[in-house]
Structure formats: structure tokens, C-alpha cells
Amino acid sequence: MSTSEGPSPVDQVFKALADPTRRYLLDQLHGQNGQTLGELAERVAMTRQSATQHLALLEAANLVSTVRRGREKLHYLNPVPLHEIQERWIDKFEDPRLRTLSTLKQQAEAAMTTTKPTYVYVTYIESTPEKVWHALTDADLTAAYWGHANVSDWQPGSPWEHRRTDGSGIADVVGKVVESTPPSRLVTTWADPAAAPDSAAAPSQVTFDIQPHGGIVRLTVTHENLADEAERDAAASGWAAVLSNLKSLLETGSPLPQEPWLVPND
């Protein structure tokens, strides 16, 4: 039922699902999450403008969410509204055995459609792309604002280490350089050096996108393939602290007067 303030969220979901093209777009994202507009338009054999209109309705219904990666906008399936409809309109008519099977199916589908990237942080810095790149890749500068020195030759395929600054030479994070395009994009894997070499768990991956934004810089950090929600929460807290310190260093010449990660939360 609509009101003077516009259609309700449930109305928007049903409207979005009423069109077979939009249902097909959701099917495509279910099969492969994180697609661009161009990829989706090609799959449904329509113009980018038509695909944009359909995706806008899906976004308005909260069935699709988007994340910027460089110049691209990636689209991800959000199954939450569908689950809410099931709870309201379907579950109360199911018998217990069917409800159990439905729960198992939802859990399996949720595991298959986990959206990535897991954590994204965007900050704006009064600096230049070249200076931001240098601050991310220079061992002495990273030691000044991160508490660790990032050490590598930063060539694709090369190893990198996140070393303590206490003189021990111990690396708390290790990985490889996946992509290195100065001064605009750096992609590295992140892993615990103590992890077993034959571990089946894939390392997480961090992407730094550095873009001019008028006379300043837009820095987007994307941390994906995190193991679980606890690791995601730790990453969210850590990146907020480190990037605030980086911003202070580049804009004032000094990091924050206290290392943010050492200040206890209230």
C-alpha cells in the first residue's frame, strides 16, 4: 500500500520483482556477484541506458547494492528483502519440515553469495597522488604513521612485508604485490606469516585506489576475503586509525600526537 510519502519498501520489492528482466539480472548476480554495468547489459542483451534503469529500481528496492572500484561500479545481490518477504508471506504457511529445508537452502545460498569487497574505506586528503603513493610504499614513511614499515620493491609478483619498527625485523603481515600502477593503484595480498604453508585459506587482499579529486586526492582502501565478521571488525577499526594518521602526516607534516590504535576505546 502506498502513502503520500511514496511506496513502502515492500511495494518497491514487489515492483522490482514484477519484471522478468530484473529477475534475470538478480539471477545473474546470484551466479556471479560483483559485476559491472557493462557486463550485466551484455548478459541481458540491452543498452547500458536500459540496464541502468532496471538496476536503479533494484537498488531502490535494496535488492542490489553497489561499490565503487576505480572508475567501475560493481553490483552485488542483497538477499535481505527477499528473506523478509519469505518470513512475512511464506514461513507462516510452511510446516516445520519445509521450514527446516528452507533454512538450510538460505544458509547455503548465503555462503555462495557473500558480497565482496568485505570492507571499504574512503578518505579525502589534501595532497597529490604521487605523495600518497610514496607514503604508502616508502618504508620510513609507513614506519612514521603506521607503526610498521612496509618493505618491498613494489613490482608485480614481488613479496612485501609489514615489519615491526623495534629493530627486531619481525614481519606481522606478509604477502605479494598483485598489481602496482604508480601513482594510482596498488593491490597486495595479506597473510599471517605463522599460517601453515599448505593452509587452504586464501589470503585477504587490499587494494589502494588513488584518484585526483579536484585539487585533493580521493583514497579508497578495499579489504576483501576477510575470514569472518570478527576479522572484518578488526580491519574496520585498524584502517580508520591508520588512514587518519596518514592523512595527518600528509596534511600537517606530522602524524597524530597519539597512535590511534593504542588509545583504549571508551
Short mmCIF file of C-alpha atoms in Angstrom, two decimals:
data_model
loop_
_atom_site.label_atom_id
_atom_site.label_comp_id
_atom_site.label_asym_id
_atom_site.label_seq_id
_atom_site.Cartn_x
_atom_site.Cartn_y
_atom_site.Cartn_z
CA MET A 1 0.00 0.00 0.00
CA SER A 2 1.39 3.41 -1.00
CA THR A 3 1.24 6.58 1.05
CA SER A 4 1.67 10.25 0.26
CA GLU A 5 5.35 9.73 1.09
CA GLY A 6 5.73 7.16 -1.66
CA PRO A 7 5.65 3.37 -1.91
CA SER A 8 6.65 1.27 1.07
CA PRO A 9 9.81 -0.87 0.97
CA VAL A 10 7.69 -3.98 0.42
CA ASP A 11 5.89 -2.31 -2.50
CA GLN A 12 9.25 -1.43 -4.04
CA VAL A 13 10.47 -5.01 -3.75
CA PHE A 14 7.33 -6.43 -5.40
CA LYS A 15 7.51 -3.79 -8.15
CA ALA A 16 11.15 -4.62 -8.81
CA LEU A 17 10.43 -8.35 -8.95
CA ALA A 18 7.43 -7.93 -11.26
CA ASP A 19 9.62 -7.51 -14.33
CA PRO A 20 11.27 -10.65 -15.80
CA THR A 21 14.33 -8.68 -16.91
CA ARG A 22 15.00 -7.52 -13.38
CA ARG A 23 14.54 -11.05 -12.06
CA TYR A 24 17.05 -12.21 -14.66
CA LEU A 25 19.53 -9.54 -13.52
CA LEU A 26 19.21 -10.85 -9.96
CA ASP A 27 19.80 -14.38 -11.26
CA GLN A 28 22.98 -13.18 -12.97
CA LEU A 29 24.25 -11.58 -9.76
CA HIS A 30 23.35 -14.72 -7.83
CA GLY A 31 25.57 -16.68 -10.20
CA GLN A 32 28.40 -14.12 -10.23
CA ASN A 33 28.38 -11.27 -7.76
CA GLY A 34 30.23 -8.00 -8.29
CA GLN A 35 29.51 -7.35 -11.98
CA THR A 36 29.83 -4.04 -13.79
CA LEU A 37 27.03 -2.30 -15.69
CA GLY A 38 28.65 -3.29 -18.99
CA GLU A 39 28.80 -6.96 -18.02
CA LEU A 40 25.18 -7.03 -16.93
CA ALA A 41 23.96 -5.14 -20.00
CA GLU A 42 25.74 -7.64 -22.23
CA ARG A 43 24.17 -10.59 -20.39
CA VAL A 44 20.63 -9.27 -20.88
CA ALA A 45 21.34 -8.03 -24.42
CA MET A 46 20.19 -4.45 -23.87
CA THR A 47 21.67 -0.98 -23.95
CA ARG A 48 23.56 0.34 -20.95
CA GLN A 49 20.87 3.01 -20.51
CA SER A 50 18.09 0.40 -20.27
CA ALA A 51 20.14 -1.75 -17.89
CA THR A 52 20.82 1.33 -15.74
CA GLN A 53 17.08 1.97 -15.39
CA HIS A 54 16.40 -1.61 -14.30
CA LEU A 55 19.31 -1.58 -11.84
CA ALA A 56 18.12 1.73 -10.38
CA LEU A 57 14.79 0.11 -9.48
CA LEU A 58 16.59 -2.87 -7.94
CA GLU A 59 18.80 -0.52 -5.90
CA ALA A 60 15.75 1.48 -4.77
CA ALA A 61 14.23 -1.79 -3.52
CA ASN A 62 17.52 -2.61 -1.73
CA LEU A 63 17.83 -5.81 -3.77
CA VAL A 64 21.13 -4.64 -5.25
CA SER A 65 23.96 -2.72 -3.59
CA THR A 66 26.93 -1.11 -5.33
CA VAL A 67 30.58 -0.42 -4.54
CA ARG A 68 32.91 1.83 -6.50
CA ARG A 69 36.22 0.38 -7.60
CA GLY A 70 38.20 2.92 -9.56
CA ARG A 71 36.04 4.06 -12.47
CA GLU A 72 33.83 1.00 -12.23
CA LYS A 73 30.72 0.46 -10.14
CA LEU A 74 30.29 -3.15 -9.04
CA HIS A 75 26.82 -4.55 -8.36
CA TYR A 76 26.08 -7.06 -5.59
CA LEU A 77 22.96 -9.06 -4.78
CA ASN A 78 21.38 -8.19 -1.42
CA PRO A 79 19.09 -11.08 -0.40
CA VAL A 80 17.79 -9.43 2.81
CA PRO A 81 14.50 -8.03 1.36
CA LEU A 82 13.70 -11.42 -0.17
CA HIS A 83 14.29 -13.08 3.16
CA GLU A 84 11.98 -10.59 4.87
CA ILE A 85 9.22 -11.32 2.35
CA GLN A 86 9.67 -15.02 2.91
CA GLU A 87 9.35 -14.56 6.68
CA ARG A 88 6.21 -12.46 6.33
CA TRP A 89 4.36 -14.16 3.46
CA ILE A 90 5.65 -17.73 3.25
CA ASP A 91 7.06 -19.06 6.51
CA LYS A 92 3.80 -18.87 8.43
CA PHE A 93 2.22 -21.26 5.91
CA GLU A 94 5.06 -23.82 5.93
CA ASP A 95 5.10 -26.91 8.08
CA PRO A 96 8.21 -27.43 10.27
CA ARG A 97 9.98 -29.79 7.87
CA LEU A 98 9.69 -27.40 4.94
CA ARG A 99 10.87 -24.53 7.13
CA THR A 100 13.96 -26.52 8.09
CA LEU A 101 14.75 -27.25 4.44
CA SER A 102 14.21 -23.59 3.58
CA THR A 103 16.63 -22.51 6.31
CA LEU A 104 19.29 -24.90 5.04
CA LYS A 105 18.79 -23.61 1.49
CA GLN A 106 19.10 -19.99 2.61
CA GLN A 107 22.30 -20.72 4.52
CA ALA A 108 23.80 -22.48 1.52
CA GLU A 109 22.84 -19.62 -0.81
CA ALA A 110 24.15 -17.03 1.62
CA ALA A 111 27.50 -18.83 1.70
CA MET A 112 27.61 -18.77 -2.10
CA THR A 113 26.65 -15.11 -2.44
CA THR A 114 28.82 -13.45 0.20
CA THR A 115 29.44 -9.98 -1.14
CA LYS A 116 32.94 -8.68 -1.69
CA PRO A 117 34.74 -6.44 -1.03
CA THR A 118 34.17 -7.02 2.69
CA TYR A 119 35.35 -3.60 3.90
CA VAL A 120 35.76 -0.31 2.05
CA TYR A 121 37.19 2.92 3.48
CA VAL A 122 37.22 6.23 1.58
CA THR A 123 39.09 9.32 2.72
CA TYR A 124 39.98 12.66 1.13
CA ILE A 125 43.49 14.03 1.58
CA GLU A 126 44.93 17.44 0.76
CA SER A 127 47.87 16.09 -1.20
CA THR A 128 48.84 14.72 -4.63
CA PRO A 129 48.54 11.15 -5.94
CA GLU A 130 52.33 10.93 -6.11
CA LYS A 131 52.76 11.88 -2.44
CA VAL A 132 50.04 9.47 -1.32
CA TRP A 133 51.65 6.65 -3.31
CA HIS A 134 55.03 7.46 -1.78
CA ALA A 135 53.54 7.45 1.72
CA LEU A 136 52.02 4.00 1.14
CA THR A 137 55.18 2.41 -0.26
CA ASP A 138 58.11 4.12 1.49
CA ALA A 139 59.40 2.06 4.42
CA ASP A 140 60.43 5.09 6.51
CA LEU A 141 57.15 6.95 5.99
CA THR A 142 54.99 3.93 6.76
CA ALA A 143 57.01 3.42 9.93
CA ALA A 144 56.23 7.01 10.92
CA TYR A 145 52.42 6.77 10.74
CA TRP A 146 51.66 3.01 10.77
CA GLY A 147 53.93 1.64 13.47
CA HIS A 148 55.25 -0.84 10.89
CA ALA A 149 57.49 -0.43 7.86
CA ASN A 150 56.11 -1.67 4.54
CA VAL A 151 59.10 -3.20 2.76
CA SER A 152 59.16 -4.27 -0.91
CA ASP A 153 60.39 -3.23 -4.33
CA TRP A 154 56.65 -2.94 -5.20
CA GLN A 155 56.93 -4.77 -8.50
CA PRO A 156 54.10 -7.13 -9.52
CA GLY A 157 54.83 -10.60 -8.17
CA SER A 158 57.33 -9.38 -5.57
CA PRO A 159 56.94 -10.19 -1.85
CA TRP A 160 56.23 -7.48 0.70
CA GLU A 161 56.48 -7.40 4.49
CA HIS A 162 54.83 -5.35 7.24
CA ARG A 163 57.80 -5.17 9.65
CA ARG A 164 57.90 -4.01 13.24
CA THR A 165 59.86 -0.84 13.94
CA ASP A 166 61.53 -2.11 17.13
CA GLY A 167 64.61 -3.33 15.28
CA SER A 168 63.62 -6.99 15.52
CA GLY A 169 62.94 -7.30 11.79
CA ILE A 170 59.82 -9.35 12.59
CA ALA A 171 57.05 -9.14 9.98
CA ASP A 172 53.50 -9.30 11.33
CA VAL A 173 51.99 -9.43 7.83
CA VAL A 174 53.44 -10.82 4.61
CA GLY A 175 52.13 -11.04 1.08
CA LYS A 176 52.71 -10.45 -2.59
CA VAL A 177 52.26 -7.47 -4.87
CA VAL A 178 49.40 -8.33 -7.21
CA GLU A 179 49.24 -5.03 -9.11
CA SER A 180 51.40 -1.92 -8.99
CA THR A 181 50.47 1.08 -11.12
CA PRO A 182 52.01 4.21 -9.59
CA PRO A 183 50.63 6.58 -8.56
CA SER A 184 47.05 5.35 -8.95
CA ARG A 185 46.59 1.71 -7.87
CA LEU A 186 48.31 -0.83 -5.61
CA VAL A 187 46.98 -4.32 -4.87
CA THR A 188 48.61 -6.68 -2.35
CA THR A 189 47.73 -9.91 -0.60
CA TRP A 190 47.84 -10.06 3.20
CA ALA A 191 48.62 -13.16 5.25
CA ASP A 192 49.80 -14.18 8.70
CA PRO A 193 53.44 -15.34 8.38
CA ALA A 194 52.69 -18.00 11.02
CA ALA A 195 49.97 -19.60 8.86
CA ALA A 196 50.75 -23.09 7.64
CA PRO A 197 52.19 -23.07 4.08
CA ASP A 198 49.64 -25.69 2.99
CA SER A 199 46.67 -23.83 4.51
CA ALA A 200 43.63 -23.92 2.25
CA ALA A 201 42.50 -20.47 3.40
CA ALA A 202 43.11 -17.80 0.76
CA PRO A 203 44.90 -14.66 1.95
CA SER A 204 42.97 -11.44 2.19
CA GLN A 205 43.62 -8.76 -0.40
CA VAL A 206 43.97 -4.99 -0.07
CA THR A 207 43.51 -2.52 -2.92
CA PHE A 208 44.56 1.12 -2.72
CA ASP A 209 42.90 3.30 -5.37
CA ILE A 210 44.37 6.81 -5.52
CA GLN A 211 42.42 9.31 -7.61
CA PRO A 212 42.72 13.06 -8.15
CA HIS A 213 39.60 14.79 -6.82
CA GLY A 214 39.74 18.43 -7.81
CA GLY A 215 42.79 19.79 -6.02
CA ILE A 216 42.88 16.95 -3.48
CA VAL A 217 43.08 13.13 -3.50
CA ARG A 218 40.39 10.52 -3.01
CA LEU A 219 41.91 7.40 -1.45
CA THR A 220 39.79 4.24 -1.43
CA VAL A 221 41.02 1.21 0.51
CA THR A 222 39.24 -2.09 -0.21
CA HIS A 223 40.00 -5.06 2.05
CA GLU A 224 38.43 -8.30 0.81
CA ASN A 225 38.48 -12.04 1.50
CA LEU A 226 38.42 -11.49 5.25
CA ALA A 227 37.87 -14.67 7.20
CA ASP A 228 34.82 -13.69 9.28
CA GLU A 229 32.94 -10.80 10.89
CA ALA A 230 35.45 -10.57 13.74
CA GLU A 231 38.28 -10.07 11.26
CA ARG A 232 36.18 -7.54 9.35
CA ASP A 233 35.55 -5.54 12.54
CA ALA A 234 39.27 -5.59 13.31
CA ALA A 235 40.06 -4.39 9.78
CA ALA A 236 37.49 -1.58 10.03
CA SER A 237 39.00 -0.32 13.28
CA GLY A 238 42.57 -0.68 12.05
CA TRP A 239 42.11 1.08 8.71
CA ALA A 240 40.27 4.01 10.30
CA ALA A 241 43.19 4.57 12.67
CA VAL A 242 45.99 4.09 10.14
CA LEU A 243 44.45 6.23 7.41
CA SER A 244 43.66 9.04 9.85
CA ASN A 245 47.33 9.02 10.81
CA LEU A 246 48.35 9.00 7.13
CA LYS A 247 46.07 11.96 6.40
CA SER A 248 47.52 13.92 9.31
CA LEU A 249 51.09 13.22 8.17
CA LEU A 250 50.48 14.35 4.61
CA GLU A 251 48.45 17.43 5.52
CA THR A 252 50.40 18.71 8.54
CA GLY A 253 53.81 17.07 8.23
CA SER A 254 53.30 15.07 11.42
CA PRO A 255 51.23 12.04 12.40
CA LEU A 256 48.64 12.36 15.16
CA PRO A 257 50.11 13.08 18.63
CA GLN A 258 49.00 9.61 19.79
CA GLU A 259 48.92 6.43 17.78
CA PRO A 260 45.13 5.88 17.47
CA TRP A 261 45.34 2.08 17.80
CA LEU A 262 47.00 2.43 21.23
CA VAL A 263 44.21 4.59 22.72
CA PRO A 264 41.63 2.41 24.51
CA ASN A 265 38.02 2.72 23.42
CA ASP A 266 35.65 4.39 25.86
#
